[in-house]
Short mmCIF file of C-alpha atoms in Angstrom, two decimals:
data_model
loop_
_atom_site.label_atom_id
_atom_site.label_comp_id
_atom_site.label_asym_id
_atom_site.label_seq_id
_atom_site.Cartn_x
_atom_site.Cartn_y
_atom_site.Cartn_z
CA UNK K 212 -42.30 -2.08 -6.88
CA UNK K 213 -40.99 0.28 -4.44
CA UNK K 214 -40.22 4.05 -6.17
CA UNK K 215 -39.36 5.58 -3.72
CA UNK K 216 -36.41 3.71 -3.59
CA UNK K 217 -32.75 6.26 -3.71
CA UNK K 218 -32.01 6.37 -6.85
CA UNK K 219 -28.22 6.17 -5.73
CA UNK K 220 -29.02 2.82 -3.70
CA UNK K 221 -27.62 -0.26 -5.45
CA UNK K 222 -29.39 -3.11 -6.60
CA UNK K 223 -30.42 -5.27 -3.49
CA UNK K 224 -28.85 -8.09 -4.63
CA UNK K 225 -25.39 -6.59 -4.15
CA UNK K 226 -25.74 -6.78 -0.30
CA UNK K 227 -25.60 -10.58 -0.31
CA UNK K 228 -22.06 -10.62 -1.10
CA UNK K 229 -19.62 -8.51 1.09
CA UNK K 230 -16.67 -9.75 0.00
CA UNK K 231 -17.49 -8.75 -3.55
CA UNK K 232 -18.40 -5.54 -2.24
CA UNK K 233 -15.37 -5.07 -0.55
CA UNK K 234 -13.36 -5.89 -3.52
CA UNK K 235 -14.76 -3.69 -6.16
CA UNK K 236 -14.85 -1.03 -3.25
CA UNK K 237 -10.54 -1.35 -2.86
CA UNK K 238 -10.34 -1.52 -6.82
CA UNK K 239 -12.54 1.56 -7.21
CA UNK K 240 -10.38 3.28 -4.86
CA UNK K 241 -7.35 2.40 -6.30
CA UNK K 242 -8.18 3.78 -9.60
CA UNK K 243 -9.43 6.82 -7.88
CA UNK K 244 -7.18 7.36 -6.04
CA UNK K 245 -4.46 6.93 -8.92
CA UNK K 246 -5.99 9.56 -11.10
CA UNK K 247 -7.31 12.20 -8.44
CA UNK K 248 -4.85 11.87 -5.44
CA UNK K 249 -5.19 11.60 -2.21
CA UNK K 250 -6.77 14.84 -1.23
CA UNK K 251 -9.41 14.82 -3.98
CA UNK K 252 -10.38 11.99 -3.81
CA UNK K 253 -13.94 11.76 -2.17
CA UNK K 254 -15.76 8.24 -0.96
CA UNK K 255 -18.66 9.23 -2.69
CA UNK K 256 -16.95 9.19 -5.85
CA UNK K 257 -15.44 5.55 -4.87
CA UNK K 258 -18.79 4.64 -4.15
CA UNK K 259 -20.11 5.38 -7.36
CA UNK K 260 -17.59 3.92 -9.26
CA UNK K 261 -18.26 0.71 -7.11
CA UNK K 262 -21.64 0.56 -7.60
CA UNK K 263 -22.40 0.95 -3.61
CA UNK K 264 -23.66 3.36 -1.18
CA UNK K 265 -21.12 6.00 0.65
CA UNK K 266 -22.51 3.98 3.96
CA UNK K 267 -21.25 0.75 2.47
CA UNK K 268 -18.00 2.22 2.42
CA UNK K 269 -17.95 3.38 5.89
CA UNK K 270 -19.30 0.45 6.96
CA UNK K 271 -16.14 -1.28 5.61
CA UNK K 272 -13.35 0.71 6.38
CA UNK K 273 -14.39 3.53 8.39
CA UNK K 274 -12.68 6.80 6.76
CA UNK K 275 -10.75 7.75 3.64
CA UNK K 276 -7.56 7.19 5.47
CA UNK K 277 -7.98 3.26 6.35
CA UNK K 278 -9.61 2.91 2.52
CA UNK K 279 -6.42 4.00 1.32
CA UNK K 280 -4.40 1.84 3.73
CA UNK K 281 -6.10 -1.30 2.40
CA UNK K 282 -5.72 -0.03 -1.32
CA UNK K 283 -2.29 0.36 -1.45
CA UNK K 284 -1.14 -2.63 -2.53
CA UNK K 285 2.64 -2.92 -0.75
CA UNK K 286 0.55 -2.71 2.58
CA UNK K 287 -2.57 -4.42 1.67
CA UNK K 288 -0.10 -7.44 0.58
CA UNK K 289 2.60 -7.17 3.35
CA UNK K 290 1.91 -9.90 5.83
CA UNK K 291 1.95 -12.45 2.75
CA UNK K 292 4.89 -10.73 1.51
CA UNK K 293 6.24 -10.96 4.87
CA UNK K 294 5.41 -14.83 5.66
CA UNK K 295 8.60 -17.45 5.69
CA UNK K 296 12.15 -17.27 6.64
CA UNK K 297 13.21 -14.22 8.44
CA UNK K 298 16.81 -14.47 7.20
CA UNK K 299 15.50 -14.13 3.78
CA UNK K 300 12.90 -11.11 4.43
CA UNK K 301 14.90 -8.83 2.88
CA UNK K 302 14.76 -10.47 -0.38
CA UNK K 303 11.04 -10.60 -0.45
CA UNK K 304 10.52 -7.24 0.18
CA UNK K 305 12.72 -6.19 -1.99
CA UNK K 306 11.46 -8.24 -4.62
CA UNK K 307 8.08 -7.86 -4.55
CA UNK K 308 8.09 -4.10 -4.09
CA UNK K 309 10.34 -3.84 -7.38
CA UNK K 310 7.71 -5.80 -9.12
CA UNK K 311 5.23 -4.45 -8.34
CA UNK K 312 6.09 -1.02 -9.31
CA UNK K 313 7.72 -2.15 -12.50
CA UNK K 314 3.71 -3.68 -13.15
CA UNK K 315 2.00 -0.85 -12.89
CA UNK K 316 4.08 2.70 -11.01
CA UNK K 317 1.76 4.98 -12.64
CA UNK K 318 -1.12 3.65 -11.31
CA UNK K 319 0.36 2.85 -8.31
CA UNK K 320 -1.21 4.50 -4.71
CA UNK K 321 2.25 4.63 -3.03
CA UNK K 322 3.63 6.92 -6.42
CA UNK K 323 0.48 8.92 -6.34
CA UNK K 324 0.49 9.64 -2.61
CA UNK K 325 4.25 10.51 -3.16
CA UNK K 326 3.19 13.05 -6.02
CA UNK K 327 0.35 14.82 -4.10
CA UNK K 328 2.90 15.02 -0.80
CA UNK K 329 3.97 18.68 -1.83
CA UNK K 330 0.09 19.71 -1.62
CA UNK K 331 -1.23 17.59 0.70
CA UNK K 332 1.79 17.70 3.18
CA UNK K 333 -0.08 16.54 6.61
CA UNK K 334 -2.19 13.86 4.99
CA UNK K 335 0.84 12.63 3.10
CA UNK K 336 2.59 12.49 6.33
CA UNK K 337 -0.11 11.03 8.42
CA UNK K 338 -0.16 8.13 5.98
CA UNK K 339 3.14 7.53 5.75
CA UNK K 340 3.17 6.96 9.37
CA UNK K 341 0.30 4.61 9.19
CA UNK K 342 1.69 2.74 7.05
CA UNK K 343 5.03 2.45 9.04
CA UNK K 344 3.26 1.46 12.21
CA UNK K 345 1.46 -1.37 10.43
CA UNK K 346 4.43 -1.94 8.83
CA UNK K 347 6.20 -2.58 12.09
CA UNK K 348 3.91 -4.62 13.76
CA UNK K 349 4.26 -7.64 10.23
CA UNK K 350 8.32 -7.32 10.67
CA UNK K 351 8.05 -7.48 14.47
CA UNK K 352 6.08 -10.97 14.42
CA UNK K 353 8.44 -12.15 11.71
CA UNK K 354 11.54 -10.72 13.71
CA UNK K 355 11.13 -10.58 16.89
CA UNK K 356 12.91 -12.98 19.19
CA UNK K 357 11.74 -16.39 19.28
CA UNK K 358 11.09 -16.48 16.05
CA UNK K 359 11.99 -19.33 14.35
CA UNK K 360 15.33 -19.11 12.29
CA UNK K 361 15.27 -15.24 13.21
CA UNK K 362 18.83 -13.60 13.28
CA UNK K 363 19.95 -12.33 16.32
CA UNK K 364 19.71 -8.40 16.33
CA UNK K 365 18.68 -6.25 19.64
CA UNK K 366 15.02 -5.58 19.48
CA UNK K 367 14.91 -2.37 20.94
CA UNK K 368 15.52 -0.71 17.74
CA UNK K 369 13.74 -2.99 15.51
CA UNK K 370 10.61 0.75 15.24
CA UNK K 371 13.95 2.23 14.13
CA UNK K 372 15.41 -0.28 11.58
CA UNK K 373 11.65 -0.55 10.24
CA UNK K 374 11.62 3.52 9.19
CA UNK K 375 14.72 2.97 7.69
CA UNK K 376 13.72 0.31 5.50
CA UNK K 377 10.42 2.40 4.49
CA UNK K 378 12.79 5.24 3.57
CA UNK K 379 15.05 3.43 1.97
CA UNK K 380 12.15 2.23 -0.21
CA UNK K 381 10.49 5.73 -0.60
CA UNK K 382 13.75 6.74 -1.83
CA UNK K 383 14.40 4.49 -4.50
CA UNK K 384 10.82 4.94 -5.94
CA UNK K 385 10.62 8.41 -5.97
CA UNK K 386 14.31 8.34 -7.77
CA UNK K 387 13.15 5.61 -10.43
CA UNK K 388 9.60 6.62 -10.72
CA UNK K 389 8.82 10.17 -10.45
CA UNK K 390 12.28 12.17 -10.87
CA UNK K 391 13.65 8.78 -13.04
CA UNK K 392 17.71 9.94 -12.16
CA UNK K 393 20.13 7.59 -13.01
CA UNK K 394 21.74 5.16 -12.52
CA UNK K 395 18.23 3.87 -11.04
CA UNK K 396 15.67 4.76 -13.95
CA UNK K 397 17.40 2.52 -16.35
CA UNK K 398 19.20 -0.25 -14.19
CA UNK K 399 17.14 -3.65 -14.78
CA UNK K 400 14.64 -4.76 -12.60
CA UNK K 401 16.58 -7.65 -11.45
CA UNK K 402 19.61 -5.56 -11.07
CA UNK K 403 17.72 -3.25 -8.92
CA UNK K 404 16.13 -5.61 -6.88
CA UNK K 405 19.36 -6.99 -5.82
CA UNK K 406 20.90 -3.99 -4.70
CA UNK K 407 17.70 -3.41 -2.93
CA UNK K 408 17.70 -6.81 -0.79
CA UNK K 409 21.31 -5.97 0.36
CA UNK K 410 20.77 -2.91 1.46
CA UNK K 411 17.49 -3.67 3.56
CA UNK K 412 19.57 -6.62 4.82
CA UNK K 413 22.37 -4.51 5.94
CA UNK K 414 19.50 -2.48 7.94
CA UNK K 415 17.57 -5.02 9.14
CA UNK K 416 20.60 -7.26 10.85
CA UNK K 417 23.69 -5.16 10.43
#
């Protein structure tokens, strides 16, 4: 028996899975990051709650920042989301960023991050634009030209058309979740959705 062992080290057998480490490290954050936002939220505390070491966690995903990235679930999920017909993106992303908000907005990274912008201003923003970028780069292999059943819309702009979208989206969550105005905090989640896909389609190919 070895006592001089950390007392914050996890049991050994824990290192022989990594992907199960790296899913309850993504679920600790999530809930973390939920209820303390962004800003104080610490990786030690996501590493306890995980049941690994704060090197574990760096080991993973480097910093706080790309942690978060991979937690929130709209860009953990978006090349999936992304996948299949360009002419019907739109109604994808619509769709699955409606439902997923309606599942669980309180909870939700995206909301919290929103929340915590007015105190956290430059980290808010820096993530924001991280998640644009990678953003970007799933739309561009789905729309670029020469992809397959792609409409025809200049590329040059697609960075452009991408922000758009993304603020579009920001808009219509912080209306319906946090400041709940109407028409939008009481339309139906179907109802909403729809309105949703033909706006982003009016963005994305005009």
């Amino acid at each position: 028996m070895n006592d001089a062992e950390p007392a914050d080290e996890p049991p050994r057998r824990r290192r022989r899975d990594p992907e199960g480490h790296r899913a309850a490290i993504i679920e600790a954050a999530r809930h973390t990051f939920a209820e303390r936002g962004y800003a104080r939220t610490t990786l030690r505390e996501i590493a306890r709650r995980a049941g690994v070491t704060h090197g574990l966690i760096t080991r993973h995903f480097a910093s706080k920042e790309r942690l978060f990235l991979a937690a929130v679930p709209g860009n953990r999920d978006l090349e999936r989301v992304a996948a299949g017909d360009p002419k019907t993106l739109p109604d994808r992303i619509a769709h699955a960023f409606v439902r997923r908000l309606e599942t669980d907005a309180v909870n939700d990274p995206l909301i919290i991050l929103m929340r915590s912008a007015a105190s956290d201003e430059r980290a808010a923003a820096h993530l924001l634009v991280a998640m644009q970028e990678h953003s970007a780069a799933v739309y561009r292999s789905v729309l670029a030209p020469g992809a397959t059943g792609a409409p025809t819309t200049p590329d040059d702009d697609l960075d452009a058309r991408v922000a758009l979208v993304g603020a579009q989206m920001i808009g219509v969550a912080f209306s319906r979740y946090i400041a709940r105005t109407e028409p939008l905090a009481s339309m139906p989640p179907d109802q909403l959705a729809e309105h949703l896909t033909r706006i982003l389609r009016q963005i994305l190919f005009g």
